[in-house]
Structure formats: structure tokens, C-alpha cells
Amino acid sequence: MSIEPLPLDGVVQYPPETVAEYLDKGYWRDQTLSELLFATARQHPDKTAVIDRDRQLTYAQLTDEILRLAAGLQQLGLRRGDRVVVHLPNTYEYIVFVFAFWELGVVPVVAPIAHRRTEIEHFVRIAQARVYITVASDSGTDLAAMAADLKQRWSHLEHTVILDQGGGGAEYQALLSRGTLEHARRCSPQDVALLQISGGTTGVPKLMPHTHQTYGYALRRSVGERGIVFRTIHLLVIPICHSMSTRSPGFLGAFSVGATIVIAPNGSPDTAFPLIEKHRVNRVSLVPPILLAWLNSSLRKSSDLSSLEVIMCGGAKLTETVAARVEPEFGVQLSQSFGMGEGLVVSNPADVDRATSVRYQGRPASEADEIRVVDDEGNDVPPGVAGHLLTRGPSVILGYYRNPEQNALAFTPDGFYRTGDIVERDHRGFIRVVGRSKDQINRGGEKIAPEELENAILAHAGVHNASAIGVDDEILGERVKVYLIPRSPQSASDLTLGKVRQFLRESGLATFKLPDVVEVVDEFPYTAVGKVSKRLQREQN
Ligand code: J2J
């Protein structure tokens, strides 16, 4: 059945000729993400789809629960094109919610559980969300109270749904108990499926509108390239709303081939190793600091990890020294990847030689993934020369949601996304990330916008000026350092690391954005044009 696409206000649309070309060449398909899951469920109803804590759901049980939740959500009055904010930890309920929304054509903003009031309120406001879904509390923060407060403040926020801390609970059960729906097409595959959170370079996080088709394309590529098959048992440890957990290959990749997902609340060895042992997990996606923790864990000796075949790693730079340890020490294949929420993901093919898999992050799987490596003037550079990476293609958005100012900076007029990454491409097309031109801190895969952190600190009465930079860290790659100029000599004593972190936590900023080091100084170094020189500040460390 054909349903006309519903363009959302504030989303940059693909030109009709691009739509026609991507459909014609099969990069985009006439399938919603919900249809992708239901197709697998019809073929393999009794196969295990997801394992989470003591719950184990077959594809039939998962789709059944999705349709019941969709009925409950529909009765809240949600309609196609409405936006909601989903803010849940790694739980199977997250998966049930997003598919229920895809079944209805509702658009979730998917926020990592580490986010706090600053971020969530921004999403609620910018997306004019009608529903906010979270858990009662997380790491000591009362999210239920925050939800009640947000609901009072924003009249468009009509409902909150509060799950128990570990998922489930009375409100979830109540939504499941209002009958069920028939699986049917209720939106167009060209519709926005979700609004993902960008890594962040700006004062507030940006939202990335992905359609069922941009996601469908990305996950098919990822599944093919990474060898995800029916017998794959994939451990999901990275925050579930991140694109590495969702579509590269993530749970969507797994569901497209009838594989099984095991959900871990986090990636620490004492949590993950027993799950690998118990469920005979054969694949996992990690970020570099977790991989390092696994390599150095004393638990390795006492755990049976023999089922593991492939460790995928991406999100931040993996040093060659650490990369080279993976295959000999774990006896598994290392599959690096380099990607971004905005779209492009490159990875090393399974049959690549060891030297390449250690040194390179991968190459695009399709000629449709357009890549340009350019110098500061925008001229293409030859293989082996480092330059700015620009990209365009069937998985790449053409703009952030409701953000024309950033779009003018981050996208070229002909639709290439300026990644802010400096890469080197060899003559075969393999890519190595060698640096970054964007003002961003990558703390072990968590992206932090210095501007956002600086703004939050500037609200402190004792702070005259703040500058946040990333400094080298053996485990995280980078950690967050903040230089502060106090307002007066007396206020300097209030600017200890502990007090600044406490202040930021209370101001409602996500905890992973808090500084690791604070240094109080009298002045900042400046560039010739009078901007704070972060380069000089970095060189001091
Ligand atoms: C260096 N930097 C990297 C790598 C990402 C797959 C894989 C990763 C992401 C992701 C993703 C890197 N080496 N191997 O969404 O689907 C940095 C780059 C990039 C930014 C994007 C996926 N892999 N990076 O990490 O949106 O700077 O997506 O532009 O979170 O992470 O961050 P994010």
C-alpha cells in the first residue's frame, strides 16, 4: 500500500531526483523499519530476538508486545508525525517503544540515559514533544520528578510514562493492557523515523532526522559488511539509542536477518563477560576504552569467552598498539569502524589483512557513499594526503532538525556533510582518521561540545571565563579539562574540581560532560584574531 510521505517541519528534504535515483538503484526500499522486523518475525517466529535480564523474547513475542504497546500509545492520542522523547537505559522496553512508534509513524527523539534536565528539556521544547518516556531514576537522579516538572512547564507535553528503574513496571503494563493493533502500514518509508542526538559541537545538542530509508540503507550495508547472520548472537553494551547500537549493525541489523540481541546495561567486564558466557555471544560492538578494559581485565582468565568471534570497535580513535593486541590476545577478529550519527559508516571488510584491520578504520561499502577528502580551500587531495572528510549518500542526512544556522555551516550547498574529521585515504579507498577540525571533545566515544560545557560553567557566579579542551588520556583517548578565570581572587577557592562538578551536576548537565580536570588561571592565551587559543591551551598539557 502506498502512503504519501509526510514532510516534517524543519527537516531538509532530499531533492526529488535524489529520491528517484536512490529508489531506482535499490539503495532505498519501500519498507518501514517496523515492516523490516515483522517480515523477519513471519519467517522465524520462534527464534529468540532479544534477551534482557531475565526476559527472553522470541520474534513472535516481541512483535506481539510491540502491537500491544502501539495500541496503548495510540490511545494516548498519538498520531503519525507527532514527536515524543524516549530516555531509557539499555532495556528491551526501549526496543518495544521505538518499534511501537514506527508502527504508528510517531517520531521518537532518542536520548541517552546519561542526559539530564538541560538536554531533555531542550529536546522536549525543540521537538514540541507530546510524550516523555523515562525510568523513575538513574544514578541517583529523580527522573520521575523531573518528568512531572517538565510536564507542568510545557503545555504540549501531555503525557509522561515512567518505567521502573530497571524497566517495566505498572505504567508500562498499563499501556500494554489496552488491547492490540493489527500490523499495518501507517506511514511512508520516506517519513522521518527518529530524531537522533548529534555528538555535539554547539551550545545545545542537535537533532538528526533519519528516515526509515536512510536507516534501512545503513543497516543493510552494515549487516553485509560485518557478516551479521541468522546465527549471530550480538551483545549490545553501548547506549542503546546510539547509532552503533541501533543500525551499525545494532538491533536493527540483527533483526533484519533473524539474529539474537543480548542487552547489557553497560560494557564493564564484570557485567559483560558473564553474559557472553551464559548466552554464547559471538559478536559485540565496543568503544575503545571498553575494549581496553576487556583486554586488561583479570576476569578474562576465569571467564569462558570462547564463543566470541568478532569484536567490533568504533566511536573514537583506537590506537594501533591496542588494535594489534585484539586478535592475538582474544583469538577473535577485530572489526574497526568509523561512523557518525549523521549517516556515513565505514568498516573493514571481514577478509581484510591484519595490517589494514589494525591501521585503518574501513572503507565505504557502496559506491553510493560519496566521499571527498579536501584541503582547507575545498580542493580534493590525492590518496595518502590528509584532508577534511565530506560525505553525501543514501544514509546521510541533509540537515539538522530545525537548525538552519548550523545547516549552513555543516553542509555544503550541494549536500555534502562536513564531518569535521581529518582523514587520510589510501589508494584502495581505506580511511584512517588522523585528526579533527571541529571543536569537540571525544571522551572515549562520548562526544562533548566545549561550547555547551563552557556555557554551563559561565552560569557560575564565581566564573569570569571558561575554556574547555580535550587533553590526552591513555584510557579514554581524551579527557575533559576546563581552564577557569575566577571573577575575583576570593572566588577561586570555589572553583575546585569537586565544587565545579557539583555545580554542573545540579545545573542539570549530563554527567559524562563534567570536567575531569579544572585549572584556575589568570588569563587565557589568545589567537591573532582575539579568540581563545585552544591550540595553545592543548599544548600546555
Ligand atoms: C576516530 N574517530 C571516530 C573512529 C567515530 C558507527 C561508528 C561510530 C559512530 C559514531 C557511529 C571513530 N576513529 N573509529 O554513529 O554508526 C568520531 C568522529 C566522528 C564522530 C561521530 C556509527 N568513529 N569517530 O561515533 O555521531 O569524529 O557516531 O565524526 O557518536 O566520532 O560520532 P557519533
XYZ file of C-alpha atoms and ligand atoms in Angstrom:
574
model
C 0.000 0.000 0.000
C 1.318 3.398 -0.850
C 1.050 6.268 1.629
C 2.170 9.768 0.667
C 5.265 10.932 2.604
C 4.601 13.355 5.452
C 7.299 16.059 5.410
C 8.061 17.295 8.924
C 8.501 20.971 9.511
C 12.213 21.783 9.993
C 13.587 18.809 8.049
C 15.673 19.386 4.914
C 14.109 17.197 2.209
C 16.052 15.170 -0.350
C 15.612 16.573 -3.863
C 13.076 14.534 -5.914
C 15.769 13.415 -8.379
C 17.879 12.033 -5.499
C 14.856 10.182 -4.114
C 14.146 8.736 -7.552
C 17.768 7.686 -8.058
C 18.151 6.033 -4.633
C 14.872 4.149 -5.076
C 15.717 3.176 -8.630
C 19.111 1.800 -7.648
C 17.667 -0.045 -4.662
C 19.589 1.927 -2.033
C 16.280 2.921 -0.538
C 13.454 0.411 -0.313
C 9.734 0.547 0.026
C 9.868 -0.726 3.609
C 9.442 0.850 7.025
C 11.617 -0.267 9.938
C 8.580 -1.842 11.513
C 7.921 -3.829 8.325
C 11.524 -4.999 8.360
C 11.037 -6.552 11.803
C 7.627 -8.039 11.028
C 8.986 -9.657 7.855
C 11.608 -11.473 9.933
C 9.060 -12.359 12.601
C 6.840 -14.011 9.981
C 9.764 -16.120 8.796
C 11.215 -17.007 12.197
C 8.510 -16.540 14.842
C 10.126 -18.865 17.356
C 13.688 -17.639 17.072
C 14.952 -15.650 20.077
C 15.040 -11.972 19.167
C 16.127 -10.346 22.399
C 17.473 -11.296 25.800
C 17.458 -8.760 28.606
C 17.914 -9.571 32.289
C 15.579 -12.481 32.968
C 13.429 -11.782 29.902
C 13.850 -13.680 26.676
C 11.516 -12.856 23.790
C 11.034 -14.685 20.532
C 10.313 -12.679 17.404
C 6.632 -13.569 17.776
C 6.554 -12.412 21.394
C 8.437 -9.216 20.581
C 6.125 -8.217 17.746
C 3.107 -9.116 19.848
C 4.295 -6.825 22.649
C 5.038 -4.051 20.130
C 1.482 -4.173 18.792
C 0.007 -4.069 22.274
C 2.195 -1.126 23.237
C 1.302 0.601 19.970
C -2.386 0.229 20.856
C -1.767 1.764 24.276
C 0.218 4.637 22.801
C -2.400 5.240 20.144
C -4.975 5.606 22.896
C -2.877 8.374 24.404
C -3.836 10.232 21.253
C -0.528 9.942 19.420
C -0.729 10.356 15.670
C 1.628 9.977 12.726
C 4.270 12.732 12.685
C 3.957 13.507 16.428
C 7.221 13.718 18.343
C 7.987 12.055 21.661
C 11.155 11.883 23.777
C 12.412 8.422 24.749
C 15.011 8.496 27.523
C 15.653 4.930 28.651
C 18.593 2.815 29.741
C 19.654 -0.333 27.876
C 16.490 -2.399 28.210
C 14.333 -4.395 25.811
C 11.477 -1.963 26.526
C 13.409 0.672 24.604
C 13.193 -1.570 21.542
C 9.487 -2.202 22.071
C 8.838 1.536 22.344
C 10.711 2.566 19.212
C 9.060 -0.136 17.113
C 5.633 0.752 18.518
C 6.296 4.331 17.422
C 7.465 3.182 13.982
C 4.326 1.101 13.684
C 2.290 4.270 14.333
C 4.508 6.653 12.354
C 5.330 8.598 15.536
C 8.823 10.098 15.696
C 10.905 9.428 18.816
C 13.765 11.697 19.880
C 16.083 9.088 21.357
C 18.195 10.413 24.237
C 20.937 8.543 26.092
C 20.083 7.828 29.711
C 23.115 9.849 30.862
C 21.354 13.008 29.693
C 19.844 15.235 32.311
C 17.397 18.097 32.516
C 19.408 20.538 30.363
C 19.399 18.195 27.388
C 15.959 16.641 27.878
C 14.185 19.959 28.260
C 15.861 21.182 25.078
C 14.576 18.125 23.169
C 11.081 18.414 24.627
C 10.962 22.044 23.600
C 12.533 21.916 20.157
C 10.583 18.842 19.064
C 7.356 20.042 20.740
C 7.149 16.574 22.209
C 3.748 15.282 23.299
C 5.054 12.403 25.421
C 8.198 11.847 27.506
C 9.202 8.316 28.450
C 11.844 7.561 31.056
C 12.643 5.492 34.158
C 11.911 6.522 37.738
C 15.536 7.312 38.478
C 19.032 6.937 37.129
C 22.286 7.106 39.088
C 20.613 8.946 41.913
C 18.720 11.464 39.773
C 14.968 11.515 40.305
C 13.791 11.439 36.690
C 10.135 10.963 37.677
C 10.191 14.309 39.496
C 11.938 15.912 36.544
C 9.296 14.492 34.191
C 6.464 15.875 36.340
C 8.124 19.259 36.352
C 8.631 19.283 32.581
C 5.020 18.320 32.048
C 3.895 21.209 34.131
C 6.127 23.633 32.297
C 5.446 22.636 28.686
C 1.785 22.517 27.769
C 2.414 20.464 24.616
C 3.888 17.713 26.816
C 0.613 15.950 27.541
C 1.841 12.645 28.972
C 4.791 11.146 30.750
C 5.412 7.422 31.031
C 7.639 6.406 33.928
C 9.077 2.908 33.923
C 10.622 1.303 36.998
C 14.311 1.919 37.437
C 15.297 -1.310 35.712
C 12.470 -1.135 33.134
C 8.890 -2.455 33.140
C 6.529 -1.547 35.977
C 2.916 -0.522 36.391
C 2.761 2.280 33.808
C 4.333 0.062 31.170
C 1.953 -2.785 31.971
C -0.999 -0.385 31.840
C -0.049 0.660 28.303
C 0.220 -2.989 27.286
C -3.219 -3.810 28.638
C -5.356 -1.730 26.280
C -5.827 -4.239 23.504
C -3.744 -4.638 20.399
C -3.373 -3.421 16.819
C -3.039 -5.215 13.522
C 0.365 -4.738 11.962
C -0.223 -2.378 9.025
C 1.479 0.371 7.113
C 0.634 3.643 8.816
C 3.422 5.848 7.490
C 5.651 6.188 4.463
C 9.180 4.720 4.351
C 10.214 8.252 3.358
C 8.935 9.657 6.662
C 11.298 10.636 9.444
C 11.631 7.552 11.658
C 13.577 9.082 14.518
C 15.489 12.117 15.678
C 18.904 11.073 16.855
C 21.145 13.164 19.088
C 24.283 14.515 17.451
C 27.685 14.202 19.069
C 27.679 17.941 19.522
C 29.888 20.835 18.599
C 27.460 23.574 19.537
C 25.852 25.162 22.590
C 22.983 22.672 22.582
C 22.863 19.162 21.073
C 21.499 18.965 17.525
C 18.879 16.516 16.296
C 19.384 14.367 13.218
C 16.260 13.365 11.296
C 16.669 9.882 9.835
C 14.017 8.329 7.662
C 13.070 4.648 7.551
C 15.012 4.583 4.291
C 18.273 6.241 5.390
C 18.343 3.830 8.303
C 17.291 0.847 6.202
C 20.115 1.505 3.758
C 22.722 1.935 6.517
C 21.771 -1.215 8.346
C 21.738 -3.390 5.214
C 25.245 -2.190 4.359
C 26.403 -2.771 7.880
C 24.938 -6.257 8.058
C 26.524 -7.287 4.761
C 29.905 -5.829 5.552
C 30.057 -7.120 9.125
C 28.805 -10.621 8.362
C 25.734 -10.437 10.606
C 23.750 -13.622 10.014
C 20.958 -15.749 11.458
C 23.284 -17.449 13.973
C 24.735 -14.158 15.215
C 24.291 -13.538 18.937
C 25.171 -9.904 19.412
C 25.914 -8.296 22.776
C 24.761 -4.720 22.958
C 26.673 -2.680 25.544
C 26.870 0.834 24.082
C 23.918 3.110 24.982
C 21.004 1.605 23.105
C 19.951 4.808 21.329
C 23.395 5.354 19.807
C 23.653 4.560 16.138
C 26.256 1.871 16.846
C 23.612 0.038 18.888
C 20.755 0.785 16.543
C 21.826 0.448 12.947
C 25.549 -0.204 12.638
C 24.661 -3.031 12.842
C 22.894 -2.883 16.212
C 19.495 -4.362 16.938
C 18.078 -3.342 13.578
C 20.911 -5.124 11.780
C 20.302 -8.212 13.892
C 16.538 -8.142 13.353
C 16.937 -7.842 9.607
C 18.442 -11.354 9.465
C 16.763 -13.100 12.403
C 19.764 -12.863 14.731
C 19.633 -12.503 18.541
C 20.446 -9.446 20.650
C 21.637 -9.742 24.237
C 21.307 -6.450 26.098
C 23.875 -5.452 28.731
C 23.346 -2.436 30.972
C 26.957 -1.438 30.326
C 30.215 -2.829 28.956
C 32.239 -3.422 32.096
C 33.882 -6.878 32.139
C 32.057 -7.982 35.284
C 28.722 -7.271 33.580
C 29.534 -8.309 30.026
C 31.701 -11.415 30.493
C 29.060 -13.464 32.365
C 26.521 -12.579 29.640
C 28.915 -13.734 26.911
C 29.471 -16.969 28.773
C 25.815 -17.605 29.551
C 24.363 -16.806 26.140
C 27.309 -17.924 23.977
C 27.593 -14.439 22.475
C 29.651 -14.344 19.282
C 29.770 -10.615 18.470
C 29.974 -7.335 20.264
C 30.402 -3.634 19.422
C 32.656 -1.656 21.733
C 34.182 1.792 22.060
C 37.966 1.917 22.609
C 38.070 2.420 26.423
C 35.775 -0.566 26.942
C 37.894 -2.663 24.610
C 40.969 -1.670 26.620
C 39.198 -2.573 29.858
C 38.393 -6.000 28.390
C 41.977 -6.550 27.252
C 43.370 -5.653 30.666
C 40.724 -7.385 32.756
C 41.829 -10.064 35.186
C 38.380 -11.652 34.726
C 39.401 -12.877 31.291
C 41.199 -15.857 32.791
C 38.202 -17.036 34.767
C 35.591 -16.402 32.050
C 34.719 -18.612 29.120
C 34.731 -16.195 26.195
C 35.371 -18.906 23.615
C 32.101 -18.212 21.782
C 33.296 -14.721 20.753
C 34.232 -14.465 17.086
C 34.312 -10.766 16.290
C 34.869 -7.628 18.331
C 33.697 -4.508 16.543
C 35.098 -1.208 17.730
C 34.376 2.371 16.759
C 33.255 5.754 18.002
C 36.716 7.083 18.822
C 40.281 6.588 17.730
C 41.631 3.138 18.549
C 45.403 3.297 18.859
C 47.319 0.862 16.690
C 49.000 -0.603 19.784
C 45.664 -1.551 21.321
C 44.231 -2.674 17.967
C 47.200 -5.003 17.435
C 46.551 -6.774 20.752
C 42.977 -7.824 19.999
C 43.411 -10.771 17.655
C 46.399 -12.441 19.395
C 45.078 -11.935 22.927
C 41.384 -12.628 22.376
C 41.624 -15.022 19.474
C 38.871 -13.085 17.707
C 38.674 -10.890 14.671
C 38.862 -7.122 15.166
C 36.455 -5.141 13.024
C 37.037 -1.401 13.345
C 34.535 1.129 12.158
C 34.343 4.841 11.781
C 30.987 6.467 11.527
C 28.747 9.278 12.584
C 25.162 9.723 13.577
C 24.694 11.997 10.579
C 24.981 8.955 8.367
C 28.147 7.537 6.905
C 29.666 4.424 8.455
C 32.762 2.765 7.060
C 34.191 -0.503 8.310
C 36.863 -3.001 7.388
C 35.554 -5.975 5.415
C 35.857 -9.352 7.139
C 38.534 -10.664 4.770
C 40.892 -7.710 5.115
C 44.560 -8.375 6.016
C 45.753 -7.872 9.618
C 47.873 -4.784 8.865
C 44.893 -2.991 7.354
C 42.474 -4.021 10.116
C 44.842 -2.587 12.727
C 45.718 0.640 10.939
C 42.567 1.612 9.055
C 39.010 2.204 10.174
C 37.466 0.939 6.961
C 36.125 1.873 3.606
C 32.642 2.597 2.311
C 30.707 -0.485 1.330
C 28.984 1.095 -1.635
C 29.710 3.478 -4.475
C 26.640 5.408 -3.338
C 28.515 6.572 -0.222
C 30.212 9.603 -1.693
C 33.445 10.632 -0.005
C 35.565 13.693 -0.605
C 38.833 14.492 1.134
C 39.656 18.161 0.646
C 42.197 20.771 1.738
C 41.356 23.990 3.578
C 40.287 25.611 0.299
C 37.941 22.767 -0.574
C 40.125 21.190 -3.277
C 40.297 17.403 -3.425
C 43.609 15.991 -2.198
C 45.296 12.867 -3.620
C 45.460 9.492 -1.804
C 47.819 9.496 1.183
C 47.332 13.189 1.918
C 45.310 14.176 4.966
C 42.288 16.404 4.461
C 38.773 17.253 5.622
C 36.245 14.496 5.088
C 32.998 15.439 3.347
C 30.282 12.913 2.654
C 26.910 12.503 0.998
C 24.803 9.458 0.228
C 21.712 7.355 0.966
C 22.456 7.169 4.709
C 23.449 10.794 5.212
C 21.041 13.493 6.393
C 20.917 16.800 4.528
C 20.493 18.938 7.614
C 19.793 19.031 11.328
C 16.236 19.357 12.588
C 15.011 22.950 12.931
C 18.514 24.345 12.675
C 19.119 26.416 9.519
C 22.070 28.294 11.065
C 24.055 25.132 11.748
C 22.989 23.609 8.465
C 24.548 26.491 6.577
C 27.865 25.712 8.277
C 27.803 21.937 8.455
C 26.566 21.147 4.925
C 27.832 22.293 1.544
C 25.307 23.815 -0.865
C 25.377 20.564 -2.850
C 24.501 18.490 0.188
C 27.818 17.152 1.497
C 28.096 16.892 5.269
C 31.290 18.452 6.633
C 32.249 15.792 9.158
C 34.909 17.881 10.930
C 37.178 14.827 10.769
C 40.626 14.888 9.207
C 41.288 11.643 7.390
C 43.782 10.061 5.071
C 42.547 7.785 2.317
C 44.868 5.285 0.670
C 44.810 4.281 -2.997
C 42.364 1.417 -2.234
C 39.915 3.797 -0.588
C 40.646 2.714 3.001
C 40.253 5.526 5.507
C 42.326 6.372 8.558
C 41.168 9.067 10.949
C 44.155 11.269 11.756
C 42.633 14.317 13.413
C 39.702 16.621 13.885
C 38.965 20.181 12.824
C 35.691 20.523 14.744
C 35.656 21.888 18.268
C 34.632 18.710 20.017
C 35.991 16.510 22.779
C 35.760 12.760 22.189
C 35.891 11.232 25.656
C 36.172 7.547 24.866
C 33.385 7.730 22.296
C 31.193 10.195 24.229
C 31.115 13.439 22.263
C 31.176 16.700 24.218
C 30.722 20.182 22.794
C 33.146 22.523 24.587
C 30.773 25.413 23.939
C 27.932 23.685 25.764
C 30.125 22.920 28.776
C 31.584 26.439 28.809
C 28.103 27.982 28.721
C 27.006 25.834 31.636
C 30.058 26.838 33.690
C 29.637 30.527 32.862
C 26.399 30.440 34.848
C 28.572 30.020 37.973
C 28.740 33.300 39.876
C 32.441 32.873 40.608
C 33.495 32.336 36.986
C 34.628 35.163 34.756
C 35.571 32.999 31.765
C 35.844 29.303 30.886
C 37.561 27.287 28.176
C 37.113 23.531 27.783
C 39.563 21.350 25.868
C 40.340 17.661 25.441
C 43.686 16.511 26.816
C 45.347 13.172 26.048
C 44.320 10.281 28.226
C 45.755 6.793 27.969
C 42.445 5.031 28.507
C 39.767 7.431 27.277
C 41.766 8.897 24.408
C 40.806 12.315 25.684
C 39.541 13.659 28.972
C 37.911 16.978 29.685
C 39.978 19.838 31.054
C 38.493 23.209 31.893
C 40.517 26.386 32.316
C 38.758 28.934 34.503
C 39.386 32.594 35.177
C 37.763 33.472 38.519
C 35.692 36.582 38.909
C 37.720 37.618 41.939
C 40.660 36.162 43.863
C 38.187 35.112 46.582
C 36.007 33.116 44.201
C 38.975 30.947 43.146
C 38.504 28.780 46.234
C 35.027 27.822 44.966
C 36.434 26.524 41.731
C 37.871 23.198 42.809
C 37.158 20.180 40.622
C 34.697 18.773 43.129
C 32.763 22.008 43.516
C 32.621 22.722 39.796
C 31.365 19.219 39.066
C 28.778 19.527 41.782
C 27.620 22.863 40.364
C 27.304 21.409 36.854
C 25.508 18.322 38.085
C 22.988 20.482 39.908
C 22.556 22.651 36.838
C 21.256 19.537 35.045
C 24.062 18.726 32.629
C 24.693 15.115 31.595
C 27.309 13.579 33.860
C 29.656 12.452 31.088
C 30.161 16.096 30.144
C 31.565 17.085 33.536
C 35.268 18.069 33.625
C 37.948 15.616 34.724
C 40.433 18.400 35.478
C 39.973 22.047 36.399
C 42.758 24.633 36.354
C 42.301 28.175 37.602
C 44.367 30.713 35.647
C 44.686 34.491 35.445
C 44.254 34.712 31.692
C 43.835 32.672 28.509
C 46.187 32.670 25.530
C 44.632 34.381 22.512
C 44.985 33.978 18.765
C 45.864 36.855 16.454
C 42.155 37.493 15.866
C 41.441 37.615 19.578
C 39.814 34.182 20.066
C 40.854 31.936 22.942
C 43.644 29.770 21.531
C 42.640 26.229 22.381
C 45.641 25.022 20.417
C 47.999 26.794 22.834
C 45.994 25.549 25.789
C 46.252 21.991 24.473
C 49.993 22.413 24.000
C 50.368 23.314 27.677
C 49.275 19.799 28.604
C 38.185 8.078 15.247
N 37.104 8.862 15.427
C 35.907 8.285 15.307
C 36.936 6.123 14.822
C 33.781 7.796 15.191
C 29.395 3.737 13.778
C 30.609 4.044 14.348
C 30.779 5.239 15.070
C 29.715 6.131 15.198
C 29.901 7.397 15.980
C 28.522 5.825 14.596
C 35.741 6.910 15.004
N 38.113 6.759 14.948
N 36.889 4.820 14.545
O 27.484 6.667 14.670
O 27.152 4.344 13.362
C 34.356 10.196 15.743
C 34.440 11.110 14.528
C 33.016 11.160 14.021
C 32.262 11.161 15.344
C 30.824 10.707 15.198
C 28.360 4.615 13.906
N 34.413 6.640 14.930
N 34.658 8.787 15.419
O 30.861 7.526 16.726
O 27.841 10.560 15.913
O 34.872 12.378 14.955
O 28.954 8.393 15.795
O 32.722 12.288 13.236
O 28.690 9.493 18.039
O 33.002 10.258 16.164
O 30.271 10.465 16.456
P 28.844 9.764 16.593
